[in-house]
């Protein structure tokens, strides 16, 4: 298993499951988790809504998109995943066994999957660094709960100005700078906020004309933080 995963050790080390573990500790746990690696083509659907999960996924290469479809057929972006990101862990650890969203590849991608049942296997329990591994798992669950609360904030805010202001403020708090590089292009941001692309563009133009922000493509500068309102 170590030979199979060797090209991806640096990526896996950045994954929060393995934060703080030595290379040997990480390799030992991985060996005993018995993961598998799957390859996906560009624009291939990896998981359908309510499909049986193959396990907890860690993106090794490429890019994935997580989304849901409304009853009207509109796509709502949950997030984009980059190498070392995790998906499916909440549903897998909650034992629902089913995908809570659609996951698709935006580029040719490779994904590592491991079964959550292996996490409590006696062989894994005896690994060096196991306590760190489980502590990291708790951190992952807490982060997911926080992200869900943020997403709920965007959905319950009724106005376009409010949704956009809340999003920009959260980006500012996370990055610590008023010069923000957006994680999405304009189309994806509209899907993430569950609004139309034209309405989003109009509101960005209004906020720039009012001196609240400046923007160019996917980079935004918050000029007047106090005037963000939601």
XYZ file of C-alpha atoms in Angstrom:
230
model
C 0.000 0.000 0.000
C 2.845 2.401 0.791
C 4.178 2.038 -2.740
C 0.754 2.758 -4.231
C 0.270 5.903 -2.115
C 3.880 7.120 -2.138
C 3.324 9.673 -4.964
C 0.530 11.264 -2.907
C 2.099 11.357 0.562
C 2.633 15.134 0.476
C -0.990 15.709 -0.529
C -2.308 13.294 2.116
C -0.160 14.929 4.801
C -2.038 18.185 4.157
C -5.368 16.460 4.784
C -6.745 17.306 8.205
C -7.215 13.612 9.119
C -3.431 13.257 9.166
C -2.404 16.673 10.529
C 0.440 16.385 13.030
C 1.291 12.767 12.191
C 4.762 11.691 11.173
C 5.229 10.100 7.748
C 5.677 6.695 9.404
C 2.609 7.181 11.597
C 0.518 8.281 8.634
C 1.769 5.396 6.487
C 0.985 2.856 9.209
C -2.577 4.111 9.645
C -3.127 4.244 5.884
C -1.881 0.687 5.467
C -4.374 -0.569 8.029
C -7.268 1.517 6.710
C -6.825 -0.388 3.436
C -7.801 2.521 1.143
C -8.494 2.261 -2.569
C -7.731 4.800 -5.301
C -10.291 5.613 -8.003
C -9.759 7.649 -11.186
C -12.420 9.887 -12.736
C -12.635 11.717 -16.051
C -13.446 15.396 -16.429
C -17.161 16.147 -15.829
C -17.798 12.648 -14.516
C -20.347 12.220 -11.729
C -18.647 10.555 -8.776
C -21.630 10.380 -6.440
C -25.328 10.913 -7.024
C -27.634 12.188 -4.284
C -28.547 9.331 -1.896
C -26.156 6.940 -3.646
C -24.373 4.472 -1.375
C -21.048 5.938 -0.261
C -17.916 3.950 -1.173
C -16.294 5.439 1.957
C -14.698 8.654 3.140
C -13.024 10.393 0.196
C -9.766 12.339 0.034
C -9.026 14.137 -3.226
C -5.495 13.287 -4.391
C -5.463 15.229 -7.657
C -7.814 17.260 -9.835
C -10.865 19.237 -8.686
C -14.340 18.244 -7.538
C -17.622 20.109 -7.192
C -20.229 19.383 -4.517
C -23.769 20.549 -5.301
C -27.464 19.936 -4.731
C -30.381 20.280 -7.145
C -33.523 22.110 -6.036
C -37.049 20.878 -6.800
C -37.096 23.485 -9.618
C -33.996 21.927 -11.162
C -31.583 24.705 -10.137
C -28.112 23.728 -9.029
C -26.912 25.065 -5.667
C -23.153 24.923 -5.212
C -22.058 23.595 -1.826
C -18.348 23.929 -2.507
C -15.315 23.099 -4.632
C -12.758 20.551 -3.477
C -9.031 20.721 -4.184
C -6.262 18.160 -3.558
C -6.067 17.093 0.130
C -9.738 18.031 0.761
C -12.139 15.488 2.272
C -15.740 14.660 1.384
C -18.429 12.239 2.531
C -17.052 12.041 6.063
C -20.120 13.382 7.875
C -22.567 10.994 6.201
C -20.121 8.098 6.510
C -19.410 8.673 10.196
C -23.116 9.237 10.881
C -23.738 5.771 9.413
C -26.346 6.999 6.924
C -24.251 5.395 4.217
C -25.720 7.654 1.517
C -24.307 10.684 -0.289
C -25.994 13.903 0.928
C -25.076 15.775 -2.279
C -23.886 15.323 -5.855
C -20.112 15.143 -6.327
C -18.643 15.557 -9.812
C -15.161 16.017 -11.247
C -14.286 19.368 -12.786
C -11.019 17.954 -14.093
C -9.524 14.478 -14.378
C -9.224 13.458 -10.732
C -7.986 10.737 -8.415
C -9.732 10.013 -5.110
C -8.673 7.877 -2.166
C -11.537 6.135 -0.368
C -11.418 4.332 2.979
C -14.160 2.700 5.017
C -15.134 4.461 8.282
C -15.561 1.017 9.869
C -11.793 0.531 9.559
C -11.189 3.535 11.827
C -12.112 1.471 14.892
C -10.473 -1.746 13.734
C -8.145 -3.216 16.380
C -5.187 -2.983 13.993
C -5.769 0.757 13.535
C -6.292 1.317 17.276
C -2.775 0.039 17.881
C -1.120 2.437 15.408
C 1.240 5.132 16.586
C -0.476 8.489 16.284
C -3.972 7.007 16.563
C -5.039 9.493 19.259
C -3.965 12.363 16.983
C -5.885 10.784 14.097
C -9.094 10.597 16.144
C -8.587 14.118 17.503
C -8.301 15.336 13.924
C -11.553 13.536 13.104
C -13.347 15.513 15.821
C -11.896 18.736 14.384
C -13.213 17.795 10.937
C -16.716 17.283 12.291
C -16.607 20.623 14.129
C -15.410 22.424 10.984
C -18.216 20.874 8.936
C -20.781 22.055 11.486
C -19.337 25.572 11.306
C -19.397 25.572 7.491
C -23.006 24.390 7.539
C -23.956 27.264 9.836
C -22.305 29.705 7.420
C -24.188 28.194 4.486
C -27.465 28.520 6.409
C -26.644 32.194 6.995
C -26.443 32.797 3.247
C -29.687 30.957 2.582
C -31.815 32.699 5.231
C -30.683 36.215 4.264
C -33.345 37.540 1.890
C -31.611 40.352 0.004
C -28.889 40.103 -2.612
C -26.898 42.836 -0.833
C -27.174 40.914 2.419
C -26.034 37.584 0.948
C -23.087 39.166 -0.822
C -22.079 41.281 2.184
C -22.170 38.283 4.524
C -20.102 36.216 2.088
C -17.475 38.956 1.690
C -17.294 39.496 5.444
C -16.745 35.775 6.069
C -14.010 35.727 3.401
C -12.381 38.735 5.067
C -12.468 37.035 8.500
C -10.997 33.823 7.111
C -8.228 35.477 5.095
C -7.455 38.374 7.444
C -7.202 40.798 4.535
C -9.531 43.212 2.733
C -8.034 42.098 -0.589
C -9.954 38.909 -1.283
C -9.374 36.342 -4.006
C -12.727 34.648 -4.496
C -12.727 30.831 -4.375
C -15.275 30.742 -7.221
C -15.851 32.408 -10.571
C -18.989 34.537 -11.020
C -21.183 31.628 -12.138
C -20.109 29.412 -9.266
C -20.516 32.215 -6.728
C -24.088 32.756 -7.925
C -24.767 29.036 -7.502
C -23.163 29.055 -4.050
C -25.351 31.945 -2.882
C -28.381 30.467 -4.697
C -28.984 33.613 -6.759
C -28.986 34.429 -10.480
C -25.751 35.423 -12.191
C -27.204 38.690 -13.639
C -28.557 39.776 -10.245
C -25.184 39.068 -8.637
C -23.339 41.099 -11.276
C -25.749 44.022 -10.864
C -25.274 44.059 -7.101
C -21.495 43.933 -7.416
C -21.703 46.925 -9.790
C -23.894 48.855 -7.351
C -21.554 48.159 -4.436
C -18.590 49.342 -6.487
C -20.401 52.524 -7.585
C -21.249 53.226 -3.942
C -17.587 52.926 -2.959
C -18.046 49.826 -0.814
C -15.874 47.506 -2.909
C -13.586 47.398 -5.909
C -13.347 44.301 -8.044
C -11.608 42.842 -11.062
C -12.536 39.344 -12.230
C -12.310 37.105 -9.136
C -10.477 39.598 -6.934
C -12.370 41.978 -4.645
C -11.103 44.727 -2.356
C -13.408 45.749 0.491
C -13.037 49.531 0.558
C -15.519 50.257 3.354
C -15.973 47.285 5.692
C -18.472 49.131 7.904
C -20.936 49.499 5.035
C -21.313 45.770 4.446
C -24.869 45.041 5.604
C -26.903 41.879 6.140
